[in-house]
Coordinates of C-alpha atoms and ligand atoms in Angstrom, one line a residue:
M1 CA 0.0 -0.2 0.1
P2 CA 1.4 3.4 -0.7
A3 CA 2.8 5.5 2.1
N4 CA 0.8 8.5 0.5
A5 CA -2.5 7.6 0.0
L6 CA -3.4 11.0 -1.8
A7 CA -0.1 10.8 -4.0
D8 CA -1.3 9.7 -7.2
F9 CA -4.7 11.7 -7.1
R10 CA -5.2 14.8 -9.8
R11 CA -8.6 15.9 -8.6
I12 CA -9.9 15.1 -5.2
V13 CA -13.5 15.1 -4.0
I14 CA -12.8 15.2 -0.2
K15 CA -16.1 14.5 1.9
I16 CA -16.6 15.7 5.5
G17 CA -19.1 14.6 7.9
S18 CA -20.7 16.7 10.6
A19 CA -19.4 15.0 13.2
L20 CA -15.7 16.3 12.6
L21 CA -16.9 19.8 12.3
L22 CA -18.9 20.5 15.5
D23 CA -18.5 19.5 19.0
Q24 CA -21.0 18.0 21.3
E25 CA -22.9 21.6 21.5
R26 CA -22.8 21.6 18.0
R27 CA -20.3 24.8 17.6
L28 CA -18.2 24.7 15.0
L29 CA -14.3 23.5 15.4
S30 CA -13.0 26.4 14.1
D31 CA -9.2 25.1 15.0
W32 CA -10.2 22.0 13.1
L33 CA -11.3 23.5 9.8
A34 CA -8.1 26.0 10.0
G35 CA -6.1 22.7 9.9
L36 CA -8.1 21.1 7.5
A37 CA -7.8 24.1 5.3
E38 CA -4.0 24.3 5.7
D39 CA -3.9 20.5 4.5
I40 CA -6.0 21.4 1.5
S41 CA -3.3 24.5 0.5
I42 CA -0.6 22.1 0.9
L43 CA -2.2 19.9 -1.5
R44 CA -3.1 22.5 -4.1
D45 CA 0.6 23.8 -4.0
S46 CA 1.4 20.3 -5.4
H47 CA -1.0 20.6 -8.3
K48 CA -4.1 18.8 -7.2
Q49 CA -7.7 20.4 -7.4
I50 CA -9.9 19.8 -4.6
L51 CA -13.6 20.0 -4.2
I52 CA -15.3 19.8 -0.7
V53 CA -18.6 18.0 0.3
T54 CA -19.3 19.1 3.7
S55 CA -22.3 18.0 5.9
G56 CA -23.1 20.3 9.1
A57 CA -25.9 22.7 7.9
V58 CA -28.7 21.0 9.6
A59 CA -26.5 20.5 13.1
I60 CA -25.5 24.0 13.1
G61 CA -28.7 25.6 12.0
S62 CA -30.7 23.6 15.2
H63 CA -28.1 25.1 16.8
I64 CA -29.1 28.4 15.8
L65 CA -32.5 28.0 15.9
N66 CA -32.3 25.9 19.0
I67 CA -34.4 23.0 17.9
Q68 CA -33.9 19.4 18.4
P69 CA -33.0 17.5 15.1
R70 CA -34.2 14.3 16.2
R71 CA -37.2 15.0 17.2
S72 CA -38.0 17.9 14.4
R73 CA -40.2 17.7 11.4
L74 CA -38.9 17.8 7.9
E75 CA -39.7 21.5 7.3
E76 CA -38.4 22.7 10.9
L77 CA -35.2 20.6 9.6
Q78 CA -35.2 22.5 5.6
A79 CA -35.4 25.8 8.0
A80 CA -32.4 24.9 10.1
A81 CA -30.6 23.8 7.0
A82 CA -30.9 27.4 5.4
A83 CA -29.7 29.2 8.6
G84 CA -27.1 26.8 9.3
Q85 CA -25.5 26.7 5.5
V86 CA -24.7 30.3 5.8
R87 CA -22.5 29.9 8.9
L88 CA -21.1 26.6 7.4
V89 CA -19.6 28.0 4.2
N90 CA -18.7 30.9 5.8
A91 CA -16.5 29.0 8.0
Y92 CA -14.9 27.3 4.8
Q93 CA -14.5 30.9 3.5
E94 CA -12.9 32.1 6.1
A95 CA -10.5 29.3 6.8
L96 CA -9.3 28.8 3.3
G97 CA -9.3 32.4 2.4
R98 CA -6.4 32.9 5.1
H99 CA -4.2 30.9 2.5
G100 CA -5.6 32.9 -0.1
I101 CA -8.2 30.4 -1.7
I102 CA -11.6 31.5 -2.9
A103 CA -14.3 29.1 -1.7
A104 CA -17.5 29.0 -3.8
Q105 CA -21.0 27.4 -2.6
V106 CA -22.4 24.7 -4.8
L107 CA -25.8 23.3 -3.6
L108 CA -27.4 20.2 -5.4
T109 CA -30.2 18.2 -5.9
P110 CA -30.0 14.5 -7.0
D111 CA -31.6 15.7 -10.2
D112 CA -28.1 17.8 -11.0
T113 CA -26.3 14.8 -11.3
E114 CA -29.0 12.1 -12.2
V115 CA -30.5 13.9 -14.9
R116 CA -28.3 14.3 -17.9
R117 CA -29.7 17.6 -19.4
R118 CA -29.2 18.9 -15.8
F119 CA -25.8 17.3 -15.2
L120 CA -24.1 18.9 -18.4
N121 CA -25.0 22.0 -16.5
A122 CA -23.7 21.3 -13.0
R123 CA -20.7 19.8 -14.5
G124 CA -19.8 23.0 -16.5
T125 CA -20.4 25.2 -13.4
L126 CA -18.2 23.1 -11.6
E127 CA -15.5 22.9 -14.1
K128 CA -15.5 26.4 -14.5
L129 CA -14.5 27.1 -10.6
L130 CA -12.2 24.7 -10.9
E131 CA -10.5 26.4 -13.8
H132 CA -10.8 29.5 -12.2
N133 CA -8.7 27.5 -9.3
V134 CA -11.6 27.7 -6.7
V135 CA -12.6 25.4 -4.3
P136 CA -16.5 24.5 -4.9
V137 CA -18.1 23.7 -0.9
I138 CA -20.9 21.8 -2.0
N139 CA -23.8 20.4 0.3
E140 CA -27.0 19.1 -0.9
N141 CA -30.0 21.7 -1.4
D142 CA -31.8 20.5 1.9
T143 CA -33.7 23.3 2.0
V144 CA -36.0 22.4 -0.9
A145 CA -35.3 19.1 -1.2
T146 CA -37.6 16.8 -0.5
D147 CA -37.7 13.3 1.3
E148 CA -38.5 11.0 -1.9
L149 CA -35.9 13.0 -3.6
R150 CA -32.9 13.4 -1.6
Y151 CA -29.3 12.0 -2.1
G152 CA -30.1 11.7 1.9
D153 CA -26.6 11.2 2.7
N154 CA -23.3 13.3 1.6
D155 CA -21.3 9.9 1.2
R156 CA -23.1 9.3 -1.7
L157 CA -23.6 13.0 -3.1
A158 CA -19.7 12.8 -2.8
A159 CA -19.8 9.9 -5.0
R160 CA -22.0 11.5 -7.3
V161 CA -20.0 14.5 -7.7
A162 CA -16.7 12.9 -8.4
Q163 CA -18.3 10.9 -11.1
L164 CA -19.8 14.1 -12.8
V165 CA -16.4 16.1 -12.5
M166 CA -14.4 12.6 -13.3
A167 CA -12.5 13.0 -10.0
D168 CA -9.7 10.1 -9.7
G169 CA -9.9 10.3 -5.9
L170 CA -12.7 10.5 -3.3
V171 CA -11.7 10.6 0.2
L172 CA -14.7 10.1 3.1
L173 CA -13.5 11.9 6.4
S174 CA -15.6 10.5 9.1
D175 CA -15.1 9.1 12.7
V176 CA -14.0 5.4 11.1
D177 CA -10.8 4.8 9.9
G178 CA -11.3 2.1 7.7
F179 CA -13.4 -0.8 6.6
Y180 CA -13.3 -3.8 9.3
T181 CA -15.0 -7.2 8.6
G182 CA -16.8 -6.6 12.0
N183 CA -17.0 -3.9 14.6
P184 CA -13.8 -3.2 16.2
R185 CA -15.2 -1.8 19.3
I186 CA -17.1 -4.8 20.2
D187 CA -15.4 -7.7 18.0
P188 CA -11.6 -8.3 18.6
Q189 CA -11.3 -10.5 15.8
A190 CA -12.3 -7.6 13.4
Q191 CA -9.9 -7.0 11.1
H192 CA -9.1 -3.9 9.4
I193 CA -8.8 -4.2 5.5
P194 CA -6.2 -1.3 4.0
L195 CA -6.6 -2.5 0.5
I196 CA -9.9 -3.5 -1.5
R197 CA -10.1 -4.5 -5.2
E198 CA -13.6 -5.4 -5.3
I199 CA -16.8 -4.7 -3.2
T200 CA -18.5 -8.2 -2.4
D201 CA -22.1 -8.3 -1.1
E202 CA -20.6 -10.0 1.9
M203 CA -18.6 -6.6 2.7
F204 CA -22.0 -5.2 3.0
E205 CA -23.2 -7.7 5.4
M206 CA -20.2 -7.1 7.3
A207 CA -20.9 -3.1 7.3
G208 CA -24.3 -3.7 8.1
T209 CA -24.2 -5.7 11.4
P210 CA -26.8 -4.6 13.9
G211 CA -25.8 -2.4 16.8
S212 CA -22.4 -1.9 15.1
A213 CA -21.1 1.7 16.1
V214 CA -19.2 2.0 12.9
G215 CA -21.7 0.0 10.5
S216 CA -25.0 1.5 11.8
G217 CA -25.7 2.8 8.2
G218 CA -22.6 4.8 8.2
M219 CA -20.3 2.0 6.7
T220 CA -23.3 0.9 4.3
T221 CA -23.4 4.4 2.9
K222 CA -19.4 4.7 2.7
L223 CA -19.6 1.0 1.0
Q224 CA -22.4 2.4 -1.5
A225 CA -20.6 5.9 -2.3
A226 CA -17.2 3.8 -3.0
R227 CA -19.3 1.3 -5.3
I228 CA -20.4 4.4 -7.2
A229 CA -17.2 6.2 -7.3
T230 CA -15.0 3.1 -8.0
H231 CA -17.0 2.2 -10.8
A232 CA -16.8 5.7 -12.6
G233 CA -13.1 5.4 -12.2
C234 CA -12.4 7.0 -8.7
T235 CA -10.1 5.6 -6.0
T236 CA -12.2 5.7 -2.6
V237 CA -10.2 6.4 0.4
I238 CA -11.9 5.6 3.7
A239 CA -10.2 7.5 6.6
S240 CA -10.5 9.2 9.9
G241 CA -11.0 12.7 9.9
A242 CA -10.7 12.9 13.7
V243 CA -7.4 14.1 14.0
E244 CA -6.1 17.4 13.4
R245 CA -4.7 18.0 10.1
P246 CA -6.4 15.0 8.7
L247 CA -5.3 15.0 4.9
H248 CA -1.7 15.3 6.1
A249 CA -1.9 12.4 8.6
L250 CA -3.2 10.3 5.2
A251 CA -0.7 11.5 3.0
S252 CA 2.1 10.5 5.9
G253 CA 1.0 6.9 5.5
G254 CA -2.2 7.5 8.3
K255 CA -4.4 4.4 8.8
C256 CA -7.2 4.3 5.7
S257 CA -8.9 1.6 3.6
I258 CA -8.4 2.5 -0.3
F259 CA -10.9 0.9 -2.7
V260 CA -9.0 0.6 -5.9
A261 CA -11.1 2.2 -9.1
E262 CA -11.8 -0.3 -11.5
N263 CA -10.8 1.9 -14.3
T264 CA -9.8 5.4 -15.1
P265 CA -12.9 8.0 -15.2
A266 CA -12.2 8.8 -18.6
A267 CA -12.6 5.2 -20.0
A268 CA -15.6 4.8 -17.3
R269 CA -17.4 7.9 -18.7
K270 CA -16.8 6.2 -22.2
Q271 CA -18.0 2.8 -21.2
W272 CA -21.2 4.6 -19.5
L273 CA -22.0 6.6 -22.9
A274 CA -21.6 3.7 -25.2
G275 CA -24.0 2.0 -22.9
I276 CA -26.8 4.6 -23.4
L277 CA -29.3 2.3 -25.1
E278 CA -31.8 5.2 -26.4
V279 CA -30.3 7.4 -28.9
R280 CA -32.7 10.2 -29.7
G281 CA -31.1 11.6 -32.9
E282 CA -28.3 11.7 -35.3
L283 CA -25.6 14.3 -36.1
R284 CA -24.1 14.2 -39.6
L285 CA -20.6 15.3 -39.8
D286 CA -18.1 17.2 -42.1
A287 CA -15.0 15.6 -42.7
G288 CA -13.1 18.5 -41.0
A289 CA -15.0 17.2 -38.1
V290 CA -14.7 13.7 -38.2
A291 CA -10.9 14.4 -38.3
A292 CA -11.1 16.9 -35.2
L293 CA -13.2 14.4 -33.4
R294 CA -10.7 11.4 -33.9
D295 CA -7.7 13.7 -32.7
G296 CA -10.0 13.6 -29.2
K297 CA -11.7 17.4 -29.9
S298 CA -15.0 18.2 -29.1
L299 CA -17.4 18.6 -31.9
L300 CA -18.2 22.2 -32.9
P301 CA -21.7 23.1 -34.5
V302 CA -19.5 24.5 -37.5
G303 CA -18.7 20.8 -38.3
M304 CA -22.4 19.7 -38.5
V305 CA -24.1 19.1 -42.0
E306 CA -27.3 17.6 -41.0
V307 CA -29.3 17.0 -37.8
I308 CA -31.8 14.6 -37.9
G309 CA -34.6 13.6 -35.2
N310 CA -36.3 15.4 -31.9
F311 CA -33.6 15.3 -28.8
R312 CA -33.5 17.7 -25.9
R313 CA -30.4 18.7 -24.4
G314 CA -28.4 16.2 -22.8
D315 CA -30.0 13.3 -24.9
A316 CA -27.4 10.6 -26.3
V317 CA -27.2 11.3 -30.3
T318 CA -25.1 9.2 -32.9
L319 CA -22.4 10.9 -34.9
V320 CA -22.5 9.8 -38.4
D321 CA -19.7 10.5 -41.7
A322 CA -21.0 11.5 -45.1
S323 CA -21.6 8.0 -46.0
G324 CA -23.8 7.4 -43.0
A325 CA -21.5 5.2 -40.9
E326 CA -21.7 5.4 -37.3
L327 CA -18.2 6.6 -36.0
G328 CA -19.3 7.6 -32.4
R329 CA -22.1 8.9 -29.8
G330 CA -22.2 11.6 -27.3
L331 CA -24.4 13.9 -25.4
A332 CA -26.0 16.8 -27.1
A333 CA -25.3 20.1 -25.7
Y334 CA -28.3 21.7 -28.1
A335 CA -31.5 20.4 -28.1
S336 CA -32.5 19.6 -31.9
D337 CA -34.2 22.7 -32.8
E338 CA -31.8 25.1 -31.8
A339 CA -29.2 22.5 -33.4
V340 CA -30.8 22.6 -36.8
I341 CA -30.5 26.6 -36.8
I342 CA -27.0 26.7 -35.6
R343 CA -25.5 24.0 -37.6
G344 CA -22.7 24.8 -39.8
R345 CA -22.4 28.0 -38.1
Q346 CA -19.3 29.3 -35.8
S347 CA -19.5 29.6 -32.3
E348 CA -18.9 33.1 -32.0
E349 CA -22.2 33.1 -33.6
I350 CA -24.3 31.5 -31.4
E351 CA -25.3 34.5 -29.2
S352 CA -26.6 36.6 -31.9
I353 CA -28.5 33.1 -33.8
L354 CA -30.4 32.0 -30.7
G355 CA -30.1 35.1 -28.7
Y356 CA -28.3 33.9 -25.6
R357 CA -24.6 33.0 -25.2
G358 CA -24.9 29.2 -25.3
R359 CA -22.2 26.5 -25.2
A360 CA -19.4 26.6 -27.6
V361 CA -19.8 23.4 -28.7
M362 CA -22.1 21.0 -30.0
V363 CA -21.0 17.9 -28.3
H364 CA -18.1 17.8 -25.7
R365 CA -15.2 15.8 -25.7
D366 CA -15.9 14.3 -22.4
D367 CA -19.3 13.4 -23.6
L368 CA -18.5 11.5 -26.4
V369 CA -17.1 8.1 -27.1
W370 CA -15.6 7.3 -31.0
F371 CA -15.8 4.0 -32.2
G372 CA -12.9 4.7 -34.8
K373 CA -9.8 2.6 -34.0
D374 CA -7.6 5.6 -34.0
D375 CA -9.5 7.2 -30.8
K376 CA -6.9 9.4 -29.3
A377 CA -9.4 10.5 -26.6
L378 CA -9.8 6.7 -25.7
K379 CA -6.2 5.9 -25.4
K380 CA -5.6 8.9 -23.5
A381 CA -8.2 7.0 -21.3
Ligands
LIG1 N1 -26.7 17.8 4.1 C1 -26.5 17.4 5.4 C2 -26.4 18.5 6.3 O1 -25.5 19.5 5.9 C3 -26.1 16.1 6.1 C4 -26.2 14.8 5.2 C5 -25.7 14.0 5.8 O2 -24.6 13.9 7.2 O3 -24.7 13.0 4.9 O4 -26.3 18.8 7.3

């Protein structure tokens, strides 16, 4: 196992549980947060991009509004989240700001990662923030999320974010220092497993042992998150955050469990794209576009000769050459009615044609799978 679990990652999603941020009285532990911010600053100095997924809004808000979370109704908790989220994100902004790092608040609902049309937007925004060297501080949009439509826990949200931005590392920080074969607090035989290459049903059984302090839902949701993330090409680390400078501890060989990704994020994304069965339209490309796509570039409107079918933004379309042969497949950044109008036009003209400043590309290279043999994008993956 590597001494530094974070060494190979370039883009890391770090999930922080409420228990790490707050003391028994639900007051923010600002010294702990200061240590975390210092760790993040060091990781960024070694050219790693960081996204934070943080819990704590409900806990902080219920303290501010003086309500008991366990005895409160949904709307009360949602009100608490609204009050708590401001303070939560301010605390991050302040801690990161001391290192000259800009924080940006992003609140997500499942539609933003599960519905393709919305996912293109959420991803576009997160990518822009990273491009601007900002650290996104993400939470679920608890104030409007309803019970039926929630991530429910931030482990899953963090895994979805990792998948969305094609992160290669996900770190779940909580009060548990890894995966055990049983509950180490009551079972002296329980063994810590440092490296996991496959998440089995048996592991879920171990995690879900009733009465287990480690496994009371906490480890199950972590395993579920690890399953989503590793499947999306993102290696997942479960480690304890209950120490000062938790990421420094991890980078210095601290105890953890590493769930190794099945693939790279790019290869996993392409596999997923290739597997989308419902194709809603067809784009016929000119020779220039075919050559550009073969080189791993995005499809620009100027390269489209014909738009066939009725599709919406985010739907899958096939990409064909002049002879009609299918060369690849991708997610459309524009609906068919708009694609027809911008077909063959330069990206700079889009605003004057459509009346709003849309995307420069018709199919982004991250949303494209090329079936041709000399696919550079696939080779990169
Ligand atoms: N989004 C919730 C909050 O900020 C936390 C959910 C979780 O703990 O996983 O309070």
